[in-house]
Tab-separated table of C-alpha atoms and ligand atoms in Angstrom:
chain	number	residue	atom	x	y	z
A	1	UNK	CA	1.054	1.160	38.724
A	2	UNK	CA	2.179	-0.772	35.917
A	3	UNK	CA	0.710	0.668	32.512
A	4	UNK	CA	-1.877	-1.596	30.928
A	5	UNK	CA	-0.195	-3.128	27.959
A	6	UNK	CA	-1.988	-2.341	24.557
A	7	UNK	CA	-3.721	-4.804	22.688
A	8	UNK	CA	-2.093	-6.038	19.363
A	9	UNK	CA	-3.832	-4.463	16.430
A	10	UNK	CA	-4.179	-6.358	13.005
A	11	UNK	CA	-4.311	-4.492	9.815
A	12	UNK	CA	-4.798	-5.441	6.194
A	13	UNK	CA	-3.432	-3.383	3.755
A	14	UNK	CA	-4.342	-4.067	0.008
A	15	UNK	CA	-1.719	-3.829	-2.446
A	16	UNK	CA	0.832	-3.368	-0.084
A	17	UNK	CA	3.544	-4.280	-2.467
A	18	UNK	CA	4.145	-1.532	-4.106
A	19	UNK	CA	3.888	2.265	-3.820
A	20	UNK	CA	0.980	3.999	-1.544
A	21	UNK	CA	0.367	0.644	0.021
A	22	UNK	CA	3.935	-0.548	0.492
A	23	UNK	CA	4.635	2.684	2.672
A	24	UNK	CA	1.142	2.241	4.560
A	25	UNK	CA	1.850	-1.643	5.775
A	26	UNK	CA	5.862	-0.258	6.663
A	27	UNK	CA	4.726	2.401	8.345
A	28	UNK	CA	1.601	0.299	10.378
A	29	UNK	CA	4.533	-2.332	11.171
A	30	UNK	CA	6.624	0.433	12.484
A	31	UNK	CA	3.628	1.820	14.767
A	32	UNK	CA	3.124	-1.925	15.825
A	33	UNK	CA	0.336	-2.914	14.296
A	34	UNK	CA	0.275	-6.971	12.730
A	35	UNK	CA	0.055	-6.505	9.158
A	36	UNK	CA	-1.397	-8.518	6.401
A	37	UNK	CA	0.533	-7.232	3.273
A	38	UNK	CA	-1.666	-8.420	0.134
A	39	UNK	CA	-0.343	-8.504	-3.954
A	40	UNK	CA	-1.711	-9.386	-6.894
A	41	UNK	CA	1.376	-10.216	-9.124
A	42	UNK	CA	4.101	-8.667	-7.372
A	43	UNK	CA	5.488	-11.649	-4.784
A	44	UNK	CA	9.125	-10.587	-4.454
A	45	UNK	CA	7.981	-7.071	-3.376
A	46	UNK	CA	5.498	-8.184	-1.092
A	47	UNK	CA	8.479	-10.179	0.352
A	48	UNK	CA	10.839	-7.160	1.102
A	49	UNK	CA	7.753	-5.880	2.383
A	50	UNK	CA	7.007	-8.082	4.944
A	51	UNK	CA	10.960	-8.706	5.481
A	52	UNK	CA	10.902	-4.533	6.608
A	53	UNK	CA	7.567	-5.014	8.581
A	54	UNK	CA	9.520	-7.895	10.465
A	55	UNK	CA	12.796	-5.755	11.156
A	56	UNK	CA	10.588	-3.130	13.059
A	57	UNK	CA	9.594	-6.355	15.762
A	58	UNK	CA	5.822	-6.744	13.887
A	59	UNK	CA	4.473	-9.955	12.329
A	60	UNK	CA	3.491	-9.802	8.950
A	61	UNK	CA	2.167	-11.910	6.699
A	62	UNK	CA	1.604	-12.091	2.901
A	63	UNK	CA	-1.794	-13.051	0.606
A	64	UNK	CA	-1.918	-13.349	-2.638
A	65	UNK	CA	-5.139	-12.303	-3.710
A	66	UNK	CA	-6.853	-10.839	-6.538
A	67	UNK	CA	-9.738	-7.876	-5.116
A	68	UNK	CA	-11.939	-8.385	-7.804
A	69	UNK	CA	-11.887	-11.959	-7.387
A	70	UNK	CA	-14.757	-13.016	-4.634
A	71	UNK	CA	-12.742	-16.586	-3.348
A	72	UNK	CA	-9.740	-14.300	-3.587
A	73	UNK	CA	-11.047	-11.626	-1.039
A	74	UNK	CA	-12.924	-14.485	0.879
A	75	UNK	CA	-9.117	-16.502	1.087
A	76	UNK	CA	-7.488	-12.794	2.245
A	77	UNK	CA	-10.039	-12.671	5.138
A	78	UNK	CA	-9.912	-15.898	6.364
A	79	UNK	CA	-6.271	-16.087	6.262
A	80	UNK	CA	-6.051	-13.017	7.882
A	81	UNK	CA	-8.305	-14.268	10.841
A	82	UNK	CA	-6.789	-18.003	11.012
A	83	UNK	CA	-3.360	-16.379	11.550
A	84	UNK	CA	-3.859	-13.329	13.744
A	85	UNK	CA	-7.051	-13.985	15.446
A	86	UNK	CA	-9.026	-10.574	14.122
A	87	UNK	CA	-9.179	-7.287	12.270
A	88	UNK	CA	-8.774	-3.777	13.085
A	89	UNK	CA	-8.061	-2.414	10.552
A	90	UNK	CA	-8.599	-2.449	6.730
A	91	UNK	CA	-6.864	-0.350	4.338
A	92	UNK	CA	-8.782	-0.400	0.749
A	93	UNK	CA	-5.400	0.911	-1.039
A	94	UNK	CA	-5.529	-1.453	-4.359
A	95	UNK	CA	-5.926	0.084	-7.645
A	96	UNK	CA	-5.246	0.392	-10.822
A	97	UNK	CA	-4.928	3.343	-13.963
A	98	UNK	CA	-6.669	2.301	-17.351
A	99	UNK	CA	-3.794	0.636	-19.219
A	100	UNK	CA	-4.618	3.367	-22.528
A	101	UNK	CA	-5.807	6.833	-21.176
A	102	UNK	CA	-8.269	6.865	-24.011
A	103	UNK	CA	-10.428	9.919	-25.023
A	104	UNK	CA	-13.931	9.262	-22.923
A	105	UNK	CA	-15.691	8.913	-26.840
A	106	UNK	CA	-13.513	6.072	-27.311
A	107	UNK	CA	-13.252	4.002	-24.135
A	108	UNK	CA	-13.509	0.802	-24.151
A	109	UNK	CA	-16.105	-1.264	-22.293
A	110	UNK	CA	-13.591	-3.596	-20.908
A	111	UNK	CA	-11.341	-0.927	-19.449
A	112	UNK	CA	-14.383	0.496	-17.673
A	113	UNK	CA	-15.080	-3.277	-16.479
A	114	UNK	CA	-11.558	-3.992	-15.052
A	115	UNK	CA	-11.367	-0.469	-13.285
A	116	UNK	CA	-14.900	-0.772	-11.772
A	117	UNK	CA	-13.878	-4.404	-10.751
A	118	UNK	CA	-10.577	-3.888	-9.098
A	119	UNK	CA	-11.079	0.014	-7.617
A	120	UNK	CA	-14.829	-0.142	-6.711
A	121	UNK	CA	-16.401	-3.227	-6.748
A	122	UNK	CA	-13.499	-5.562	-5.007
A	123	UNK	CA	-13.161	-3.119	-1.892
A	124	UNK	CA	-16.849	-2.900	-1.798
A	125	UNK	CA	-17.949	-6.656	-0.989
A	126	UNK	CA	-14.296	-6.554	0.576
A	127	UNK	CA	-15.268	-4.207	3.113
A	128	UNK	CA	-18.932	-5.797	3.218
A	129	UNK	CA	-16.936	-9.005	4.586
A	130	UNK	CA	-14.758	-7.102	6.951
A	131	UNK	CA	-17.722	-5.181	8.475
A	132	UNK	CA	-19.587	-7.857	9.543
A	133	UNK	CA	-16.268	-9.068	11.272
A	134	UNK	CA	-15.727	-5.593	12.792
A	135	UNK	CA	-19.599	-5.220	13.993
A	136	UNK	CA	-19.163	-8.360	15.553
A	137	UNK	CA	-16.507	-7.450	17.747
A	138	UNK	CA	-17.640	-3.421	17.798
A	139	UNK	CA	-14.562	-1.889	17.136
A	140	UNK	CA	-12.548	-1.567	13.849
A	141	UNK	CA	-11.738	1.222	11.507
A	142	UNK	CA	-11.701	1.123	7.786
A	143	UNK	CA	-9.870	3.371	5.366
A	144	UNK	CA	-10.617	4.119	1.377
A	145	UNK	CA	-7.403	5.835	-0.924
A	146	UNK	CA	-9.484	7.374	-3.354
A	147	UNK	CA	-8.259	10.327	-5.386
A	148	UNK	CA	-8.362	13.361	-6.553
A	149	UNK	CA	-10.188	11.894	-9.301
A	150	UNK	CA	-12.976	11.346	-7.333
A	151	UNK	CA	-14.231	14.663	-7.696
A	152	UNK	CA	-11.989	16.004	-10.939
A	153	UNK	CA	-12.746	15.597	-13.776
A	154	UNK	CA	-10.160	13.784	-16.452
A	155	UNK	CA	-11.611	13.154	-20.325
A	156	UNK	CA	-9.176	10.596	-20.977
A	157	UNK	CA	-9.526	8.457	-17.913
A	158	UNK	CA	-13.656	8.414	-17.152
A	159	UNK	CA	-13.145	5.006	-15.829
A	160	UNK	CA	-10.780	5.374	-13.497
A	161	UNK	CA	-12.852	8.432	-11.789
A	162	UNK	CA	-15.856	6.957	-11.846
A	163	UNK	CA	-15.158	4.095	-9.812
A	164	UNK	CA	-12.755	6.781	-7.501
A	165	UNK	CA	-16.227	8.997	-7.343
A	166	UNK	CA	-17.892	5.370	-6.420
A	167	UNK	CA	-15.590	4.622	-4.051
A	168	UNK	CA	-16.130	8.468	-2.022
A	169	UNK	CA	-19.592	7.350	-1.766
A	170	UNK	CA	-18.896	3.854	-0.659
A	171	UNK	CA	-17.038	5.291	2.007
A	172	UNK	CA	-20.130	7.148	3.306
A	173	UNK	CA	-22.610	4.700	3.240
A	174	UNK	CA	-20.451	2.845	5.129
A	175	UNK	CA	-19.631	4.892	8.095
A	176	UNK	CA	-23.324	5.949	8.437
A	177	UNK	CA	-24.211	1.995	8.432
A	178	UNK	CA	-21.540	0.825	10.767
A	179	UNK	CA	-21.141	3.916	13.305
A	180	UNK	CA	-23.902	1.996	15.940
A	181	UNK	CA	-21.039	-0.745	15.502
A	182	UNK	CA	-18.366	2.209	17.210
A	183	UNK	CA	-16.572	1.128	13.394
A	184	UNK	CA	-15.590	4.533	11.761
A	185	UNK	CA	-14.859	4.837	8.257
A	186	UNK	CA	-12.379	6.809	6.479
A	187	UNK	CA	-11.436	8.474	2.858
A	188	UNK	CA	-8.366	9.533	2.020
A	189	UNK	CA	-7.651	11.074	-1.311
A	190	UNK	CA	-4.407	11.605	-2.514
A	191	UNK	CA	-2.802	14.056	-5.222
A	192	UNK	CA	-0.377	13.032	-7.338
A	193	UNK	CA	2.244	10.932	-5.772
A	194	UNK	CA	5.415	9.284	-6.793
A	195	UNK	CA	5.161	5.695	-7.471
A	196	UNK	CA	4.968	3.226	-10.390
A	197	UNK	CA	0.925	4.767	-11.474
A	198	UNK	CA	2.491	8.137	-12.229
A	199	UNK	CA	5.697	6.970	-13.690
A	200	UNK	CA	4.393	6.883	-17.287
A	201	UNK	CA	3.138	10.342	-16.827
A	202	UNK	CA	6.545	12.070	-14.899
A	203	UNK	CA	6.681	14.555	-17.398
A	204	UNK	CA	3.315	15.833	-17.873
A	205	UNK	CA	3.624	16.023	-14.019
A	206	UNK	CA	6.662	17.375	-13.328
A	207	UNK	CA	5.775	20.829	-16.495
A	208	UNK	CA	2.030	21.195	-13.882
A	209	UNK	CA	3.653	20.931	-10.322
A	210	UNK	CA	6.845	23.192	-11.212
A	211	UNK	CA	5.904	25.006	-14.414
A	212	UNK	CA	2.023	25.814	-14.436
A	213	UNK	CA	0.876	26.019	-10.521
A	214	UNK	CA	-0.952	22.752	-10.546
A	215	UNK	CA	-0.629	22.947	-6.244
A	216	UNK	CA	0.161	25.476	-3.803
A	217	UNK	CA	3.053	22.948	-2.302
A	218	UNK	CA	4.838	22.323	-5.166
A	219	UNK	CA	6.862	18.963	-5.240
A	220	UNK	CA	5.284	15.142	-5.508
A	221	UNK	CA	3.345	14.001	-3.181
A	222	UNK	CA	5.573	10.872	-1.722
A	223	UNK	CA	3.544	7.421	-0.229
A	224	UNK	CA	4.536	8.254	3.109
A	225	UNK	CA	3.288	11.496	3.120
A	226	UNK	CA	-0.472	8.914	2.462
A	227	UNK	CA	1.108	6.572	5.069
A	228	UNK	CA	1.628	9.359	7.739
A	229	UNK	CA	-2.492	9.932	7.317
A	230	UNK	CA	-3.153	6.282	7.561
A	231	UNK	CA	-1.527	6.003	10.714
A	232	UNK	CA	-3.234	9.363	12.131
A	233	UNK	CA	-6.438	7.451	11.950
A	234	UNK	CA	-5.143	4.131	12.677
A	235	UNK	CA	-3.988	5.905	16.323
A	236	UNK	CA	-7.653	7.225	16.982
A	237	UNK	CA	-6.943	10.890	16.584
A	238	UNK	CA	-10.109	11.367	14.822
A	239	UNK	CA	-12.433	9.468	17.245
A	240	UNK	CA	-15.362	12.007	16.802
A	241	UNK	CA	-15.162	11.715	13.241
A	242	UNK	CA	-16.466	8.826	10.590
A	243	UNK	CA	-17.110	9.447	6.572
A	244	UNK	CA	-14.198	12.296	6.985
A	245	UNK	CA	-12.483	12.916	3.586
A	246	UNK	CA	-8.545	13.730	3.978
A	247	UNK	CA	-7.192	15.270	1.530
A	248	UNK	CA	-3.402	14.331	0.504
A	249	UNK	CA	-2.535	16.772	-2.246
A	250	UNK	CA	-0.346	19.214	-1.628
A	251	UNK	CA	-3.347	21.810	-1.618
A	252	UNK	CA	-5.066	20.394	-5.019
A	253	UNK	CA	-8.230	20.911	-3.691
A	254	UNK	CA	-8.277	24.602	-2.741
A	255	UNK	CA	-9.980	27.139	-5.034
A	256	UNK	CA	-7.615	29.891	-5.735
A	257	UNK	CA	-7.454	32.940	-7.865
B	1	LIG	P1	1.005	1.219	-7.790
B	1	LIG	O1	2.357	1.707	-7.442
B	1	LIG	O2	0.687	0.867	-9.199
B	1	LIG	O3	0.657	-0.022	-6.827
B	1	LIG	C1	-0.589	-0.641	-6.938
B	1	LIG	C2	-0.732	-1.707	-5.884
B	1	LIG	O4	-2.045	-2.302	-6.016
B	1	LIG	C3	0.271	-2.838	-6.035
B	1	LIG	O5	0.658	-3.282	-4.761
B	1	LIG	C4	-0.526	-3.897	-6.785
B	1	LIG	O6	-0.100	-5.216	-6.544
B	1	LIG	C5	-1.898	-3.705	-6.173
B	1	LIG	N1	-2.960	-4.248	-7.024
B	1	LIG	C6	-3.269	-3.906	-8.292
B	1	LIG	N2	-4.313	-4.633	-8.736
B	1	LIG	C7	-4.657	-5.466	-7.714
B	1	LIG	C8	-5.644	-6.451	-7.538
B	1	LIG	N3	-6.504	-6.752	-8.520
B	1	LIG	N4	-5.707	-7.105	-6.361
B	1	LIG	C9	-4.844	-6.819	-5.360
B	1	LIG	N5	-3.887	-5.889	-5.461
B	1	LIG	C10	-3.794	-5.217	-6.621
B	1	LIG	O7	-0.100	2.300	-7.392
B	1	LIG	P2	-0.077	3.457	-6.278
B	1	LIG	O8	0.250	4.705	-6.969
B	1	LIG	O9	0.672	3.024	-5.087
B	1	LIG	O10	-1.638	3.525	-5.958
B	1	LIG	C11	-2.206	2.962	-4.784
B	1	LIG	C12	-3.637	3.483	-4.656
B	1	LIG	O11	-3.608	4.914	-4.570
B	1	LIG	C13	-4.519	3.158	-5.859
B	1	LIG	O12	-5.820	2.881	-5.415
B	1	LIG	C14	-4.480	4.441	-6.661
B	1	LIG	O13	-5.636	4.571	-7.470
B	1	LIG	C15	-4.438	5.466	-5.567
B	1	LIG	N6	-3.915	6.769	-5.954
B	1	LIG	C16	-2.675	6.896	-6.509
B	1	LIG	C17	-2.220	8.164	-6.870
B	1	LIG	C18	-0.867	8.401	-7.473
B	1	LIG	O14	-0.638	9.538	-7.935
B	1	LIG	N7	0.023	7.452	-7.506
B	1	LIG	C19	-3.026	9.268	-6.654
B	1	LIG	C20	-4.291	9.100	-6.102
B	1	LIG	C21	-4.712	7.842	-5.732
B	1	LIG	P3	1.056	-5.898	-7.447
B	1	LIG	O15	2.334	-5.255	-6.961
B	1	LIG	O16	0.990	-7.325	-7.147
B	1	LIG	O17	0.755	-5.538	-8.857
C-alpha cells in the first residue's frame, strides 16, 4: 500500500519578517507547509525570509501589507488565495510596543489608537475575512500571539495590554463561533522573548530573569521556542481542543511563594 500523500497546507504568518514571526513562517516552511510571509516596512527581511522558507523545498511568498489597513488585509488574502489556492492556516503574530512607555496618567490618545489598530483591531476583521474562507471549506486553524500582557498588568504600557487582553478574548469568541465549521482557534502568549520589541528594554530584563526571579526557567524566551508551539498546533496535536491558551513564558504565569 502506497501511503496517501498529504495535502499541501498554506499558512499566513503576519509579520513574519522579523522576530516571533520570522521563526514561525521558517519553522512552518521547514514542516512543509506553503507560507505567505507578510511585512509592513521591513522588505529585505521578508526576503531572507522567504529565501530560508525556499531552501527547506516550500514555496513562499511575500505581501506587503499594513494589518490595520482594511485594502491592505483584503490585498494579503486575496493574494494569498490567487497564488496558493486556499488557507489553513493563519498566524495573527503582528504587533507592535507603544513607541514611549508612558505613565498610564499620561498616555496619549494616539498611542492607544495605533496599538488598538495594529494588535487588536487589524487581526480582528483579519481573521473575520479568513473565517469565512475557512468555514467555507470546514477545516482551518487560526492562531493569536498575545502576551503576557494580556492578563498583567504594566502602568506604563496600558495600551499595549489592553488590546493583548482584547485580543485573549477575540480568540474565544472565535473558536466558540467557528467550532461547527471543525476551525479551531488558538492563543498563544508568550513571555519575554529575544527579538527587536525587547531590545530597548535588555537590561531591565536581563536584572528580573537573572537577578530578581522574574521566571522559574531563567534565560529569554527565544522565537523558536513560540515557533515550536505554532507548529504543535499547526500538526493537529490538540484536535480536541479550540480557545486553548498556551503559555510561552518560561513559567511567568505560575503563582509561587
Ligand atoms: P518585532 O521583532 O518588533 O517584529 C514585529 C513584526 O510585526 C515585524 O515583522 C513587523 O514587520 C510586523 N509588523 C509591525 N507592524 C505591522 C503592521 N502594521 N502590519 C503588518 N506587520 C506589522 O516583534 P516580536 O517581538 O517578534 O513580536 C511579535 C508578536 O509577539 C507581537 O504581536 C508582540 O506583541 C508579541 N509578543 C512579543 C513578546 C516579546 O517579548 N518580544 C512577548 C509577548 C508577545 P516589519 O518588519 O515590516 O516592521
Amino acid at each position: 500500500m502506497f501511503e496517501q500523500m498529504k495535502a499541501k497546507q498554506v499558512a499566513i504568518v503576519t509579520g513574519g519578517s522579523r522576530g516571533i514571526g520570522r521563526a514561525i513562517a521558517v519553522a512552518l516552511g521547514r514542516e512543509g507547509f506553503d507560507v505567505v510571509v507578510n511585512y509592513a516596512r521591513s522588505a529585505q527581511s521578508a526576503e531572507e525570509v522567504k529565501a530560508e522558507i525556499e531552501k527547506s523545498g516550500s514555496r513562499a511568498h511575500i505581501v506587503q501589507a499594513d494589518i490595520s489597513v482594511r485594502q491592505d488585509r483584503d490585498r494579503l488574502v486575496d493574494e494569498t488565495i490567487k497564488t496558493f489556492g486556499q488557507i489553513d492556516l493563519l498566524v495573527n503574530n503582528a504587533g507592535v510596543a507603544p513607541d514611549v512607555r508612558a505613565d498610564v496618567l499620561e498616555a496619549t490618545e494616539e498611542s492607544f489608537d495605533r496599538l488598538i489598530n495594529i494588535n487588536l483591531k487589524g487581526p480582528y476583521f483579519l481573521t473575520q475575512r479568513v473565517a469565512r474562507h475557512m468555514a467555507e471549506r470546514r477545516q482551518g486553524k487560526i492562531i493569536n500571539i498575545t502576551s503576557i500582557s494580556a492578563y498583567t498588568a504594566h502602568t506604563h504600557r496600558g495600551d499595549y495590554g489592553v488590546s493583548k487582553a482584547g485580543l485573549a478574548m477575540m480568540t474565544q469568541v472565535f473558536a466558540a463561533r467557528m467550532a461547527e465549521f471543525g476551525v479551531h482557534v488558538y492563543e498563544i502568549r508568550p513571555g519575554v522573548i529575544q527579538t527587536d520589541m525587547t531590545g530597548p528594554v535588555k537590561e531591565k530584563y536581563d536584572d528580573l530573569i537573572f537577578n530578581k526571579d522574574l521566571t522559574p526557567i531563567k534565560r529569554w524566551g527565544q522565537p523558536d521556542d513560540v515557533a515550536r508551539a505554532v507548529l504543535a498546533i499547526a500538526k493537529d496535536y490538540f484536535p480536541f481542543s479550540t480557545g486553548e491558551v498556551f503559555n510561552v513564558d518560561g513559567g511567568f504565569a505560575m503563582r509561587r511563594l
